[in-house]
Amino acid sequence: MGKLVLKDFKAVVTRNRGLFKDYAKLVPHAARHFLERAKDIPINMGIEVSIYEPPTNPNQLEGTFYVGILVNSEIENLPDGMEYKHILQHYAVIKGKITEIANLYSRIDQWIVEQGYKRDTPEHYIIEVYYPEKNDQEEVEVYIPIKNERFLNLRV
C-alpha cells in the first residue's frame, strides 16, 4: 500500500494559479503548455511532476500549483516563466494508475492514519510524479508530506 520516504525533488516548473475546484482541467492544460517548451531545458529527465500548495483553510477557494519536469541538478538561465524548485521532505507515497487517482488519495490518506502519521500540510507541498506507460495507462506516484518525530533520522 503506502510507504514512508525522505524524497529529494529537483524540478523545473512554471507557477500557476486557479480555483481548487478547477484543478482537474487547469493542471493538465498547464502541463501540456509546459511540455511544449520542455525541449529547451537541459538535463531533462523526461518525468513530469505537479506540485500543489494545499489550502491553508477550508474557505480558501484559489491556490497555487506548479507543473514541470524532474531534473538532475539546478539549472541556471532557464527560459522565461520557468523556475527551479528543490524540495526535500518526508512523504507517504503510493503508486498506481492515473485513472485511479481519487482512489489513490483515499488509500494513502487511510494508510497515513493507520500508521499513526500526520500530514504536514499546508506547510509543505503535495507532489504527483507521472510515468508514461506503453499502453497509455500512465502511472502516478502521489506524495503526501508527513510530520512525525519518529522519522527525523530517516535518510535519503
Coordinates of C-alpha atoms in Angstrom, one line a residue:
M1 CA 0.0 0.0 0.0
G2 CA 1.8 3.1 1.2
K3 CA 5.4 3.7 2.4
L4 CA 7.3 6.4 4.0
V5 CA 10.3 8.0 2.2
L6 CA 12.6 11.0 2.5
K7 CA 12.4 12.4 -1.0
D8 CA 14.6 15.0 -2.7
F9 CA 12.8 16.6 -5.6
K10 CA 14.6 18.8 -8.2
A11 CA 12.3 20.2 -10.9
V12 CA 12.0 23.0 -13.4
V13 CA 8.4 24.3 -13.3
T14 CA 6.0 27.0 -14.2
R15 CA 3.9 28.6 -11.5
N16 CA 0.1 28.7 -12.0
R17 CA -3.0 29.8 -10.0
G18 CA -6.6 28.8 -10.1
L19 CA -9.7 27.6 -8.3
F20 CA -9.2 24.3 -6.5
K21 CA -12.4 23.0 -8.0
D22 CA -11.0 23.6 -11.5
Y23 CA -7.6 21.8 -10.9
A24 CA -8.8 18.7 -12.8
K25 CA -8.8 20.9 -16.0
L26 CA -6.2 23.5 -15.2
V27 CA -3.3 21.2 -14.3
P28 CA -3.4 19.1 -17.5
H29 CA -3.8 22.2 -19.6
A30 CA -0.8 23.9 -17.9
A31 CA 1.2 20.7 -18.2
R32 CA 0.6 20.5 -21.9
H33 CA 1.7 24.1 -22.3
F34 CA 4.8 23.5 -20.3
L35 CA 5.8 20.4 -22.2
E36 CA 5.7 22.3 -25.5
R37 CA 8.7 24.2 -24.1
A38 CA 10.4 21.4 -22.2
K39 CA 12.9 20.7 -25.1
D40 CA 14.6 24.0 -24.0
I41 CA 15.5 22.5 -20.6
P42 CA 18.9 20.8 -20.4
I43 CA 19.4 17.8 -18.1
N44 CA 15.7 16.9 -18.5
M45 CA 14.8 13.5 -17.0
G46 CA 11.6 13.4 -19.1
I47 CA 9.5 12.7 -16.0
E48 CA 6.6 15.1 -15.4
V49 CA 5.7 16.5 -12.0
S50 CA 2.9 18.5 -10.5
I51 CA 3.4 20.3 -7.2
Y52 CA 0.4 21.5 -5.2
E53 CA 0.2 24.1 -2.5
P54 CA -2.5 22.8 -0.1
P55 CA -5.3 25.1 1.1
T56 CA -4.5 26.9 4.3
N57 CA -8.1 26.9 5.5
P58 CA -11.4 25.4 4.4
N59 CA -12.7 28.7 2.9
Q60 CA -9.7 29.2 0.6
L61 CA -11.0 28.8 -3.0
E62 CA -7.9 29.5 -5.0
G63 CA -4.4 28.0 -4.9
T64 CA -1.0 27.8 -6.5
F65 CA 0.3 24.8 -8.3
Y66 CA 3.4 24.1 -10.4
V67 CA 3.8 21.8 -13.4
G68 CA 7.1 20.8 -14.9
I69 CA 9.7 18.1 -15.2
L70 CA 12.3 16.5 -12.9
V71 CA 15.9 17.4 -13.4
N72 CA 19.2 16.0 -12.1
S73 CA 20.5 19.3 -10.7
E74 CA 19.9 23.0 -10.5
I75 CA 19.8 24.7 -13.9
E76 CA 20.7 28.3 -14.5
N77 CA 19.4 30.5 -17.3
L78 CA 16.0 29.0 -17.5
P79 CA 13.6 30.0 -20.2
D80 CA 11.3 32.9 -19.3
G81 CA 8.5 32.0 -16.9
M82 CA 10.2 28.9 -15.6
E83 CA 11.8 28.4 -12.2
Y84 CA 13.8 25.8 -10.4
K85 CA 12.3 24.1 -7.3
H86 CA 14.2 21.9 -4.8
I87 CA 12.1 20.2 -2.2
L88 CA 13.4 17.8 0.5
Q89 CA 10.7 16.3 2.7
H90 CA 9.4 13.2 4.4
Y91 CA 6.4 11.8 2.4
A92 CA 3.9 9.0 2.5
V93 CA 3.8 7.7 -1.1
I94 CA 1.6 5.4 -3.1
K95 CA 1.8 4.5 -6.8
G96 CA -1.0 3.4 -9.2
K97 CA -2.8 4.2 -12.5
I98 CA -3.6 7.8 -13.2
T99 CA -7.2 6.7 -13.9
E100 CA -7.4 5.7 -10.2
I101 CA -6.1 9.0 -8.8
A102 CA -9.0 9.7 -6.5
N103 CA -8.8 6.2 -5.0
L104 CA -5.0 6.5 -4.6
Y105 CA -5.5 9.7 -2.5
S106 CA -8.2 7.9 -0.3
R107 CA -5.9 4.9 0.2
I108 CA -2.8 6.9 1.1
D109 CA -4.9 9.0 3.5
Q110 CA -6.2 5.9 5.2
W111 CA -2.7 4.4 5.4
I112 CA -1.4 7.6 7.0
V113 CA -4.0 7.4 9.7
E114 CA -3.5 3.7 10.2
Q115 CA 0.3 4.2 10.7
G116 CA -0.2 7.0 13.1
Y117 CA 1.4 9.6 10.9
K118 CA 0.1 13.1 10.3
R119 CA 0.0 15.2 7.2
D120 CA 2.4 18.1 7.1
T121 CA 0.1 20.3 5.2
P122 CA -0.5 23.1 4.4
E123 CA 3.2 23.9 5.3
H124 CA 4.6 21.6 2.6
Y125 CA 3.6 20.7 -1.0
I126 CA 1.7 17.6 -2.2
I127 CA 3.5 16.2 -5.2
E128 CA 2.4 13.9 -8.1
V129 CA 5.0 12.3 -10.4
Y130 CA 3.8 10.9 -13.7
Y131 CA 5.3 7.9 -15.5
P132 CA 4.0 7.3 -19.1
E133 CA 3.4 3.6 -20.0
K134 CA 3.4 2.0 -23.4
N135 CA -0.3 1.1 -23.2
D136 CA -1.3 4.7 -22.4
Q137 CA -2.1 3.7 -18.8
E138 CA 0.1 6.4 -17.2
E139 CA 1.2 5.7 -13.7
V140 CA 1.4 8.3 -11.0
E141 CA 3.1 8.4 -7.6
V142 CA 1.3 10.6 -5.0
Y143 CA 3.5 12.1 -2.3
I144 CA 1.8 13.5 0.9
P145 CA 4.1 15.4 3.2
I146 CA 4.3 13.8 6.7
K147 CA 5.3 15.1 10.1
N148 CA 6.2 12.7 12.8
E149 CA 9.1 12.9 15.1
R150 CA 9.9 9.2 14.7
F151 CA 11.3 9.9 11.2
L152 CA 13.8 12.7 12.0
N153 CA 16.7 10.2 11.5
L154 CA 15.4 8.8 8.2
R155 CA 17.9 9.2 5.4
V156 CA 17.5 9.5 1.6

